[in-house]
Coordinates of C-alpha atoms (C1' of nucleotides) in Angstrom, one line a residue:
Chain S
X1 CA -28.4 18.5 5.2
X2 CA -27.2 20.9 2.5
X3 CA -23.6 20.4 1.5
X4 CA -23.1 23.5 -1.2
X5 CA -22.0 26.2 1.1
X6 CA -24.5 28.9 -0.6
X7 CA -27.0 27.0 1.0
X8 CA -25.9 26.2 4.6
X9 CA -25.3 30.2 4.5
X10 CA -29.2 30.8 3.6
X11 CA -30.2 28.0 6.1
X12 CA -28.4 30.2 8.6
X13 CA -29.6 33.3 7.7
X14 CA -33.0 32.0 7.3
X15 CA -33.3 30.5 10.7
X16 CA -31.8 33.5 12.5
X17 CA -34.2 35.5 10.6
X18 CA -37.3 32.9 11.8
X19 CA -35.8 33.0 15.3
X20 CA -35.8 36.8 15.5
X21 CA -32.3 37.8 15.5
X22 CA -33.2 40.5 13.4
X23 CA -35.8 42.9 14.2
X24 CA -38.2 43.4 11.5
X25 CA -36.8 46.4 9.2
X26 CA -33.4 45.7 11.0
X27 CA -30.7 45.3 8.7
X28 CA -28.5 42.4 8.0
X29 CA -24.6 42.6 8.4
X30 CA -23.0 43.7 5.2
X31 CA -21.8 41.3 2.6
X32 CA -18.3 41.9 3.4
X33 CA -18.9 41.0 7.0
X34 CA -21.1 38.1 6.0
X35 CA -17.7 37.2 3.9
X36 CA -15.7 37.0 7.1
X37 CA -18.2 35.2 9.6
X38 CA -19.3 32.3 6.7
X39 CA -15.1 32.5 5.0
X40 CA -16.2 32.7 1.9
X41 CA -16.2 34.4 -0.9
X42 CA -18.8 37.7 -2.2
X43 CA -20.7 35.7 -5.1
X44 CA -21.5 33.4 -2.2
X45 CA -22.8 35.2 0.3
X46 CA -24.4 37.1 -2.5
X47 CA -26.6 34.2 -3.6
X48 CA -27.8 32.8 -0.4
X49 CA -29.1 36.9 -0.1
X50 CA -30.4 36.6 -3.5
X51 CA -32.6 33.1 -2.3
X52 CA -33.5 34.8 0.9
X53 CA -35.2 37.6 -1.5
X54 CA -36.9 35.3 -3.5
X55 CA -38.9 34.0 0.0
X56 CA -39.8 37.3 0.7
X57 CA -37.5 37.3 3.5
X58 CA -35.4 40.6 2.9
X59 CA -34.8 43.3 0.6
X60 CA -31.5 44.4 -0.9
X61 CA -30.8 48.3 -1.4
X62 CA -28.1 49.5 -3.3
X63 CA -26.1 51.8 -1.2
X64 CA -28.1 51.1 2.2
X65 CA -28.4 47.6 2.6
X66 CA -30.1 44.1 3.1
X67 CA -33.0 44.8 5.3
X68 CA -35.4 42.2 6.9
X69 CA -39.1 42.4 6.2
X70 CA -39.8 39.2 7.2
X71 CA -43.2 38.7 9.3
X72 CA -44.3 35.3 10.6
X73 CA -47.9 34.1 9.0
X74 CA -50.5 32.9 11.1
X75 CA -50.9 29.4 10.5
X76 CA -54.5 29.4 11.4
X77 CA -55.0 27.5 7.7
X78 CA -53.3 26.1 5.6
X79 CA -50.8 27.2 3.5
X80 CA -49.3 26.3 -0.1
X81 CA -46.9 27.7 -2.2
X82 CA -43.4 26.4 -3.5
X83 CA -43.7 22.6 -5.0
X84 CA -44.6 20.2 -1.9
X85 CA -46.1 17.3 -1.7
X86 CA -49.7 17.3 0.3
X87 CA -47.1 14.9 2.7
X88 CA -44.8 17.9 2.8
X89 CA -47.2 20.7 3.9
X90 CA -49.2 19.0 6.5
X91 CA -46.1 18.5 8.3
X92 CA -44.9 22.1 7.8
X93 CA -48.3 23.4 8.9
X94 CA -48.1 20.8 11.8
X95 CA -51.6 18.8 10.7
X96 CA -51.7 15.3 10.4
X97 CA -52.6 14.2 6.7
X98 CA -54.1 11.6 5.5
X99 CA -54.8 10.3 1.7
X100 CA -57.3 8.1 0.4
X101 CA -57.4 6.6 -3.1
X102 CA -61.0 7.1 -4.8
X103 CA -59.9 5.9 -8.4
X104 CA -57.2 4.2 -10.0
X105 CA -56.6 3.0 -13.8
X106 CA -54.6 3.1 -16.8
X107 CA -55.4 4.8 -19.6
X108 CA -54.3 6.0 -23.4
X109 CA -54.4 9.7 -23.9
X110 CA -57.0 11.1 -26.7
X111 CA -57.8 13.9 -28.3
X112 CA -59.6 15.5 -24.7
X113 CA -57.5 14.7 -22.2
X114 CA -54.1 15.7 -24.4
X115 CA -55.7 19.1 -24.7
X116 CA -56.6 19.5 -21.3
X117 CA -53.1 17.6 -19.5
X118 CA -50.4 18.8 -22.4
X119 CA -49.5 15.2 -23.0
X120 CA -49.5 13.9 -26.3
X121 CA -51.9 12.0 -27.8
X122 CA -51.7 8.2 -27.0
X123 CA -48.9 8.6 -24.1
X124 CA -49.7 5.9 -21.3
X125 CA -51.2 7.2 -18.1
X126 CA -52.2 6.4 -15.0
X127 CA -55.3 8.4 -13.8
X128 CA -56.2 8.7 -10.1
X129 CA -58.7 10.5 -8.0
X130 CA -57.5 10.9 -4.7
X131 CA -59.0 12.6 -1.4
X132 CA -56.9 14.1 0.9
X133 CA -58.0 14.6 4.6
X134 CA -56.1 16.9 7.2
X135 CA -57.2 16.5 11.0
X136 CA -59.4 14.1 9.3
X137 CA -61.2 16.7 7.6
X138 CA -61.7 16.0 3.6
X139 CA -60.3 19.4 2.2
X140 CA -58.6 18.7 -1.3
X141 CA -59.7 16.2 -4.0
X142 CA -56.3 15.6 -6.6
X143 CA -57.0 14.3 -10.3
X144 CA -53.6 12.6 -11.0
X145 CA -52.2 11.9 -14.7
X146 CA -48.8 10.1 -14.5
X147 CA -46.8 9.6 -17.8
X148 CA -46.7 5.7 -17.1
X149 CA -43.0 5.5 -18.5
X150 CA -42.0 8.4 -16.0
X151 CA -43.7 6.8 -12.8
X152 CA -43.7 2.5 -13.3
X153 CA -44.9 0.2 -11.2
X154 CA -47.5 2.9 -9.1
X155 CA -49.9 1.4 -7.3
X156 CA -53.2 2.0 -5.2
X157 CA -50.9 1.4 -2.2
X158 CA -48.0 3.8 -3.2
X159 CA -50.5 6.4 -3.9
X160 CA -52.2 6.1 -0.5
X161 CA -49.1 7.4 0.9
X162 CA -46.4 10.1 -0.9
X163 CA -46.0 9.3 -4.5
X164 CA -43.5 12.0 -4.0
X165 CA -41.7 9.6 -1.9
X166 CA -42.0 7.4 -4.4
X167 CA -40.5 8.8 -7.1
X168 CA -37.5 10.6 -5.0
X169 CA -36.8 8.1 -3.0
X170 CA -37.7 4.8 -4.8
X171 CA -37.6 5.7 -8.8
X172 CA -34.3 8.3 -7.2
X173 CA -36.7 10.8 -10.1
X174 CA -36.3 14.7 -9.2
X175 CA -38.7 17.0 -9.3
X176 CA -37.6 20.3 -10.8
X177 CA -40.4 22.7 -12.1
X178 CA -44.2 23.1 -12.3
X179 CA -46.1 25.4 -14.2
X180 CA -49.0 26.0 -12.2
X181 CA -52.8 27.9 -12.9
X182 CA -54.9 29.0 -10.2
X183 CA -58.6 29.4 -11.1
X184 CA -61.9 29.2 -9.6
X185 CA -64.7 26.9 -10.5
X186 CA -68.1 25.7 -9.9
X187 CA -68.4 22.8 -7.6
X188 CA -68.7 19.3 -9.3
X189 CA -70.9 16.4 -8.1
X190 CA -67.7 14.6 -6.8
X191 CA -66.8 17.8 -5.1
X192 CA -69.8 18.0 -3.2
X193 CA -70.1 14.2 -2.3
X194 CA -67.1 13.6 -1.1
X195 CA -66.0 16.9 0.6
X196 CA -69.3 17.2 2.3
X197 CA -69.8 20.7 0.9
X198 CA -73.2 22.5 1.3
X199 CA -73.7 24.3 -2.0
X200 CA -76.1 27.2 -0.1
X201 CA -72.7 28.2 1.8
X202 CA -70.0 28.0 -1.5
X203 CA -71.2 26.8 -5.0
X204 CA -67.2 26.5 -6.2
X205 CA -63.9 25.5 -5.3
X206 CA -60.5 26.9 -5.7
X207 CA -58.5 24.7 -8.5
X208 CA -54.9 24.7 -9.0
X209 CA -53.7 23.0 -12.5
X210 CA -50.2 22.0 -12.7
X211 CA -47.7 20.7 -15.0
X212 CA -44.7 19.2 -13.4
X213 CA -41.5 18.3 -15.1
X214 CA -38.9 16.2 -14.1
X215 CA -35.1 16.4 -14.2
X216 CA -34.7 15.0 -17.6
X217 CA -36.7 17.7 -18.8
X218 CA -39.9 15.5 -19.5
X219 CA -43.3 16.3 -18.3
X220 CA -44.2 13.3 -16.2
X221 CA -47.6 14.6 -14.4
X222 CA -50.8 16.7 -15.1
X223 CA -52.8 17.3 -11.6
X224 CA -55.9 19.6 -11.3
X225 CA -55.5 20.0 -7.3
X226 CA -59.3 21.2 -5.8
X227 CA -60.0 22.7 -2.6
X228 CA -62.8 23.6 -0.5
X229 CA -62.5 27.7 -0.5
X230 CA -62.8 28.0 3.2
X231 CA -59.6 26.0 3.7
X232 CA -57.5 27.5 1.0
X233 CA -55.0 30.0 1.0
X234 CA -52.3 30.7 -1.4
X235 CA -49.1 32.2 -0.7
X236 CA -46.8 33.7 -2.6
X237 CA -43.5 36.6 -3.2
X238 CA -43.3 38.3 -6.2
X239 CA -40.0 40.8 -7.0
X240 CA -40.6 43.2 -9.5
X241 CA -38.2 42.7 -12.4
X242 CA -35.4 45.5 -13.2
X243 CA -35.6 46.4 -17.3
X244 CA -33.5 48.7 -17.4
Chain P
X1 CA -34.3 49.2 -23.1
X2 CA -32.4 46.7 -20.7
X3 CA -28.6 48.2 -20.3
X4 CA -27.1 45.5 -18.3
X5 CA -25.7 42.9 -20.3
X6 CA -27.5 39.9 -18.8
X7 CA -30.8 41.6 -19.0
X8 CA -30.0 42.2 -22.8
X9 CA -28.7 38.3 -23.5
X10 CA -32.2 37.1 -21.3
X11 CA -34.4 39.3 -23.5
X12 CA -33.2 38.0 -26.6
X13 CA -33.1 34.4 -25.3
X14 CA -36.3 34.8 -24.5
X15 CA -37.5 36.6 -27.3
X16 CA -36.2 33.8 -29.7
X17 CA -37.9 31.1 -27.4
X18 CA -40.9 33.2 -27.9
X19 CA -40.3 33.3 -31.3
X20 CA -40.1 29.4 -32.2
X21 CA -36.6 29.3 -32.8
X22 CA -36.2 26.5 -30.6
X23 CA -37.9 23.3 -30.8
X24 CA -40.3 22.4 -27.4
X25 CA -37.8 20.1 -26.0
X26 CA -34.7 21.2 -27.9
X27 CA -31.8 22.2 -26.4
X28 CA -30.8 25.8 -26.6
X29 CA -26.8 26.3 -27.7
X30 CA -24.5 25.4 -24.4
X31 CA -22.8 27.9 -22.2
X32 CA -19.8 28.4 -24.0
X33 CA -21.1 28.4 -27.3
X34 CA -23.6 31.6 -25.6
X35 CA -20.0 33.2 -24.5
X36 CA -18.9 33.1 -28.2
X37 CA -22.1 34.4 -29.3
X38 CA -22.8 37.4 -26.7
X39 CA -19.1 37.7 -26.1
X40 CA -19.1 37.9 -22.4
X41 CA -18.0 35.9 -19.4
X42 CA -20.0 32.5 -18.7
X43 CA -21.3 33.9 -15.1
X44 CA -23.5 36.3 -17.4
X45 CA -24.9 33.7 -19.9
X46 CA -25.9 31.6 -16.8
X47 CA -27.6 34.3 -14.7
X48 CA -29.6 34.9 -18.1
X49 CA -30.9 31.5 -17.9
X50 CA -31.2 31.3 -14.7
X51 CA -33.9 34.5 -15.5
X52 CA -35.6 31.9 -18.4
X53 CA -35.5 29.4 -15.5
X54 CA -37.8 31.3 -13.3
X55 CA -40.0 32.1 -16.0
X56 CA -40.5 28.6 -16.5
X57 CA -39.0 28.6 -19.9
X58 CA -36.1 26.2 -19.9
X59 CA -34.6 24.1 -17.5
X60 CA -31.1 23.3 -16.6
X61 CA -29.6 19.6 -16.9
X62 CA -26.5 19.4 -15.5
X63 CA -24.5 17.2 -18.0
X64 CA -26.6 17.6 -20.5
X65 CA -27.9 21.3 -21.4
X66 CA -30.5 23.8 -21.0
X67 CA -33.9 22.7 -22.9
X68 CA -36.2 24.4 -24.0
X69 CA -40.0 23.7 -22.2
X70 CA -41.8 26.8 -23.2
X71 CA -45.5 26.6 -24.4
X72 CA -47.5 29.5 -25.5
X73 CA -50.5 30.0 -23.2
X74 CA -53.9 30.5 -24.9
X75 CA -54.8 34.4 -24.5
X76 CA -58.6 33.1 -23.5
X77 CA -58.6 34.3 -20.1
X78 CA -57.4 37.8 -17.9
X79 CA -53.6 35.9 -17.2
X80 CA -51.8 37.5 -14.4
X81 CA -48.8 36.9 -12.3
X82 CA -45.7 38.8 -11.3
X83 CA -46.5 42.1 -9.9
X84 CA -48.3 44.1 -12.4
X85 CA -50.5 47.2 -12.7
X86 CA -53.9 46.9 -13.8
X87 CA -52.8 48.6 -16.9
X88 CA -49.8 46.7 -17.6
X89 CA -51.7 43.4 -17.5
X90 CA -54.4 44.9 -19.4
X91 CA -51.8 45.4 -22.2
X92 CA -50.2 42.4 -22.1
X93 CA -53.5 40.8 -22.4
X94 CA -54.4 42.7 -25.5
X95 CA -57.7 44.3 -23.5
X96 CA -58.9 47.9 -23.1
X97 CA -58.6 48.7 -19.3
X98 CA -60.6 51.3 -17.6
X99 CA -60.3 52.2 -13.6
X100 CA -63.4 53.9 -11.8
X101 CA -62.7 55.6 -8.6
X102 CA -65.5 54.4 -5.8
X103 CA -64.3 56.0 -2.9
X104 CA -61.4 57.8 -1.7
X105 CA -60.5 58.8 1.9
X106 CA -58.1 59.7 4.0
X107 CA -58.0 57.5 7.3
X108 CA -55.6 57.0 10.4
X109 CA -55.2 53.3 10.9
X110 CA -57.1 51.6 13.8
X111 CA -56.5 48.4 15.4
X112 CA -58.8 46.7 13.3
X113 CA -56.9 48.2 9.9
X114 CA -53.8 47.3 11.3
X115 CA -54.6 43.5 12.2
X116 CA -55.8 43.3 8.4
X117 CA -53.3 45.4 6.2
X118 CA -50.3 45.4 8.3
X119 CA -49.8 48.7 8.6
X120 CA -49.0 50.3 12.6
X121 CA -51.8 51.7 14.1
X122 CA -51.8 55.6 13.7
X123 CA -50.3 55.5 10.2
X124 CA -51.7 58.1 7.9
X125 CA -53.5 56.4 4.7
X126 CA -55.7 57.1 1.9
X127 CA -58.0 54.3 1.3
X128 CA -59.9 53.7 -2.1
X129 CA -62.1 51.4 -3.6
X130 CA -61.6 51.0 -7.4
X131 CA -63.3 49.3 -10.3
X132 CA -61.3 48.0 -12.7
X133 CA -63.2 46.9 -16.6
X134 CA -62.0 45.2 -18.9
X135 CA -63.2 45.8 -22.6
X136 CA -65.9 47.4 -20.6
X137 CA -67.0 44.2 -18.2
X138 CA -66.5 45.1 -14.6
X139 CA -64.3 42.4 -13.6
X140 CA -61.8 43.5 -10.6
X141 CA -62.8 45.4 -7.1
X142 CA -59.8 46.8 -5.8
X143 CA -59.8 48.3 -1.8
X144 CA -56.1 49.7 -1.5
X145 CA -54.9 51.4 1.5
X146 CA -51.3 53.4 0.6
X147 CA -49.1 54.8 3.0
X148 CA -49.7 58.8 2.9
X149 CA -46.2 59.8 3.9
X150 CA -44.6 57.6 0.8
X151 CA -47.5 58.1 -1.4
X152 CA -47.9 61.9 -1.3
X153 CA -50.1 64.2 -3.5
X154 CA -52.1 61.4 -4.3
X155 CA -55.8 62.0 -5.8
X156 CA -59.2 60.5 -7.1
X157 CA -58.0 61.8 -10.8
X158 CA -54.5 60.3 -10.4
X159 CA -56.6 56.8 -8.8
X160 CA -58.6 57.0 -12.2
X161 CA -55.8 56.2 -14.6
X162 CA -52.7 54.4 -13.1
X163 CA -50.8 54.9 -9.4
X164 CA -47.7 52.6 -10.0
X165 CA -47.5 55.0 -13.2
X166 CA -47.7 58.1 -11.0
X167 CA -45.9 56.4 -8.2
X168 CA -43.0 55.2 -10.7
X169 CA -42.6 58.1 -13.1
X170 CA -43.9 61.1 -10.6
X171 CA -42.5 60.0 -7.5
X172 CA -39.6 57.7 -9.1
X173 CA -40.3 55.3 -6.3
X174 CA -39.3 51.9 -7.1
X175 CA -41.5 49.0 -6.4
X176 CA -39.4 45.8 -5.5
X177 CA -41.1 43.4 -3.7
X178 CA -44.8 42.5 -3.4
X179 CA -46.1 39.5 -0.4
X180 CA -49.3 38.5 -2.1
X181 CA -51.9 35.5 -0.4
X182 CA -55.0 34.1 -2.8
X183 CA -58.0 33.0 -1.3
X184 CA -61.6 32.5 -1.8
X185 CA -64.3 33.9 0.1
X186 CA -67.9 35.0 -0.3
X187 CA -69.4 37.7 -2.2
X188 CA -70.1 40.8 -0.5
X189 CA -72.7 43.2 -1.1
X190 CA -70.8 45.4 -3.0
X191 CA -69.1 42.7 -5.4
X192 CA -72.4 42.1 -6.2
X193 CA -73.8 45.3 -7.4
X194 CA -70.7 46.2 -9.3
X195 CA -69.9 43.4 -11.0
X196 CA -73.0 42.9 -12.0
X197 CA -72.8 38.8 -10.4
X198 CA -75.8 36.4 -9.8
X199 CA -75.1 34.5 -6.9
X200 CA -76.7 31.2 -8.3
X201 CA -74.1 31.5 -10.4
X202 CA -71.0 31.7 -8.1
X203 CA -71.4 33.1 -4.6
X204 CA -68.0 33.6 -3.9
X205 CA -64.8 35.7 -5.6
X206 CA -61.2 34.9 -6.1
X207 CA -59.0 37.2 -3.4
X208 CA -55.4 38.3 -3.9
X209 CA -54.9 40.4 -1.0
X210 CA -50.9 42.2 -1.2
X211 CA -48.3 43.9 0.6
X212 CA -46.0 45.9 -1.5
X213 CA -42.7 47.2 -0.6
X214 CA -40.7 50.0 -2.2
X215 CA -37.2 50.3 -2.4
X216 CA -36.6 51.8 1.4
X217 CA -38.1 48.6 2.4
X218 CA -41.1 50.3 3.2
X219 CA -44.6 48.5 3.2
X220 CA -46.2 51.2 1.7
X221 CA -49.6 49.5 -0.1
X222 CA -51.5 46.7 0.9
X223 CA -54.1 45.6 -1.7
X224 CA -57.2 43.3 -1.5
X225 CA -58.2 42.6 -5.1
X226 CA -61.6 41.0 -5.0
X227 CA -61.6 39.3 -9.2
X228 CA -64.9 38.0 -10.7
X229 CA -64.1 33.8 -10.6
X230 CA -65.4 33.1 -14.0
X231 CA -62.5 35.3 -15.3
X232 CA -59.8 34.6 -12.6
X233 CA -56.9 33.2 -13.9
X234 CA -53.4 33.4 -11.7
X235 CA -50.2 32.1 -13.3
X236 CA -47.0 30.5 -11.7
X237 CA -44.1 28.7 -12.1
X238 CA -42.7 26.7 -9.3
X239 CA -39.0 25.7 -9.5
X240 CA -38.1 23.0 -6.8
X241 CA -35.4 24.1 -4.5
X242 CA -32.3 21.6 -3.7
X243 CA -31.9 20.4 -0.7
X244 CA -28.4 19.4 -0.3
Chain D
dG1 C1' -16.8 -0.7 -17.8
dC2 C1' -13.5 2.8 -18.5
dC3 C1' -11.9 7.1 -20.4
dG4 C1' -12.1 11.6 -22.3
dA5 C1' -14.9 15.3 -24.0
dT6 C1' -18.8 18.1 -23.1
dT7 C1' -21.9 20.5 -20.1
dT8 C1' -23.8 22.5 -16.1
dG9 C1' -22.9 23.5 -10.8
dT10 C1' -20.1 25.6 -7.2
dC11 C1' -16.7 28.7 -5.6
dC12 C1' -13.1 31.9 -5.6
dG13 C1' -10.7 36.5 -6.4
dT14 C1' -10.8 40.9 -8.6
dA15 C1' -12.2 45.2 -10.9
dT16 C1' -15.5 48.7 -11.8
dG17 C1' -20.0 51.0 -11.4
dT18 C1' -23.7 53.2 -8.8
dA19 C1' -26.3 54.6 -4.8
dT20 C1' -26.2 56.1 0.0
dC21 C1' -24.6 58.5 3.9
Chain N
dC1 C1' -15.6 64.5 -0.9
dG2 C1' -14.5 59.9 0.9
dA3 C1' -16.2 55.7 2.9
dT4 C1' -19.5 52.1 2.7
dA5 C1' -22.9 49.2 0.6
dC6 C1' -24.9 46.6 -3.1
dA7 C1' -24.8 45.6 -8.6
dT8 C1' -22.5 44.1 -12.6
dA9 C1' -18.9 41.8 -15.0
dC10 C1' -14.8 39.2 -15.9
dG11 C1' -11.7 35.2 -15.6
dG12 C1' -10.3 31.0 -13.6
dA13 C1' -10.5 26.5 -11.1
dC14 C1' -12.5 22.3 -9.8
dA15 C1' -16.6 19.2 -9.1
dA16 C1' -20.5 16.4 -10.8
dA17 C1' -23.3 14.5 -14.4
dT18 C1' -23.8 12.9 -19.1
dC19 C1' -22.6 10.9 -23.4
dG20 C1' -20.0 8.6 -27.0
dG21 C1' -16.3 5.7 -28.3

DNA sequence: GCCGATTTGTCCGTATGTATC
DNA sequence: CGATACATACGGACAAATCGG
């Protein structure tokens, strides 16, 4: 339940939006009526708009107006985009998800895995592999590196479940940014084993490196995410950037 | 050259991040000590940095400060991200871009174009196929479909250098807003003959397919871009959104 | 553990500029 | 031209989190 009025405003506006209250291309009620139906100020109003653009939702034009160009996705797959936990998404794409733990130690960062996680050399890590099933259907293999300091006392069994959870809810740890990479790459022996892929139909797999920081500013986990290609779809808004 | 002031303060910030001139993990000079500096009111400094914050260049602790979590990415790879012509991320990158025109028509939109671009059926539209080389490897198949009526005049010569140049310095129509989806799928015939690939290799291409939206709030361009894998390389930065 | 100083987060009101109609 | 709409900018107030004494 949001508390900051900013956001109960774009909750509002967001869910009217999803429940068609505005026609697609319709546009919303001016910021000065949106001042007297929330009671609140301009700046507000104004920033739970600004959030609604950054979804994708609506468009502000100077002079005109805040139109809606929102159109529902078909939610034949699923969908990723924003920072969510794999708990998190199957429930917004209304799948039942399940997680199985493949591989689980501790272990001191060298020379290799510094370069290819970002952590420094000798920093304590946990290392997981981690399959992840939706519908019971193996689609995405995880290779977790925790910073051990960041994430103590994880286990096999709190990785089975949301380590999300974990750390929100248990360590009370926020999650704040991730710098993520989305490549493409050939299938790996683990890939093929345990997602029961058949090479002849797609040799690689759609790999999403991220780098996720915590609110203290610290980068607490490295995870190369991989998913079977037929399964995996992207989403994202982009707003083109005034310069001048 | 930027002339609002909080486009001028987050170009310098970010220039000097660029720059090194603070630490990875330092804390950049607090919001008052910015007002002093850029002599403006605080509201400005902090939309600046909440600018750097998208980019995934600081972070905000309340309490504490803004720090500083910017690392250069190695210029290996074709890095792309934000909306960007071919050109423009061609320059960033430091390549030589060239654009080959495959196709060019003029169609009405079917049922079967509007179910995959979006646009109503009957809409005018000029559909092209375009190669796009980098330091003269074919790396990027382009099918874009533009809206005729908001994309007027438009020809193969104008499709052989850049559209969003013609489109933003001809037409002086703005480009705001861009829904993009990345997915995998399999190589078609025609990936294969122009971008020279060998299916043992990889039998499948990394797919951003796009709407864009101008300023009216018109969808006026959808774009699948069909990118070689072994050179596909999509950057983001994720900023987790409070809930309450 | 408390208190005060510092720092960021939220919210308000107002003024002015710019684009559209 | 005036009215309306969003964009930028300023200044002030209070809240919440952090840190040092």
């Amino acid at each position: 339940m949001p508390k900051s009025k900013y956001l109960l405003i774009y909750k509002d506006l967001k869910q009217k939006i999803e429940e068609d209250d505005f026609q697609y291309q319709e546009l919303l009620p001016s910021e000065n009526s949106l001042i007297q139906t929330y009671n609140c100020s301009r700046n507000t109003v104004r920033r739970a708009i600004s959030q609604l653009v950054e979804d994708g939702y609506v468009q502000t034009m100077q002079g005109k107006g805040v139109r809606n160009i929102y159109q529902p996705v078909e939610q034949t797959s699923y969908t990723i985009g924003g920072i969510e936990s794999f708990k998190e998404s199957s429930l917004r794409n209304h799948k039942k998800g399940r997680t199985e733990v493949l591989f689980f130690i501790e272990i001191t960062a060298d020379e290799k895995i510094s370069r290819r996680t970002g952590f420094s050399v000798g920093s304590e890590l946990y290392y997981l592999q981690r399959l992840h099933f939706l519908d019971e259907k193996p689609l995405i293999i995880n290779h977790n590196y925790f910073l051990k300091e960041a994430v103590p006392g994880l286990t096999p069994e709190i990785a089975q479940g949301s380590i999300y959870d974990y750390l929100e809810n248990e360590l009370h740890m926020t999650i704040v940014n991730s710098k993520r990479v989305i490549t493409v790459e050939k299938i790996t022996q683990i890939d093929e084993k345990y997602l029961h892929l058949d090479v002849n139909a797609y040799n690689c797999m759609a790999v999403i490196s991220s780098q996720t920081y915590n609110s203290d500013g610290v980068m607490f986990e490295f995870t190369q995410s991989r998913h079977r290609p037929d399964y995996f779809r992207f989403q994202d808004n982009a707003v083109r950037r005034r310069l001048a």
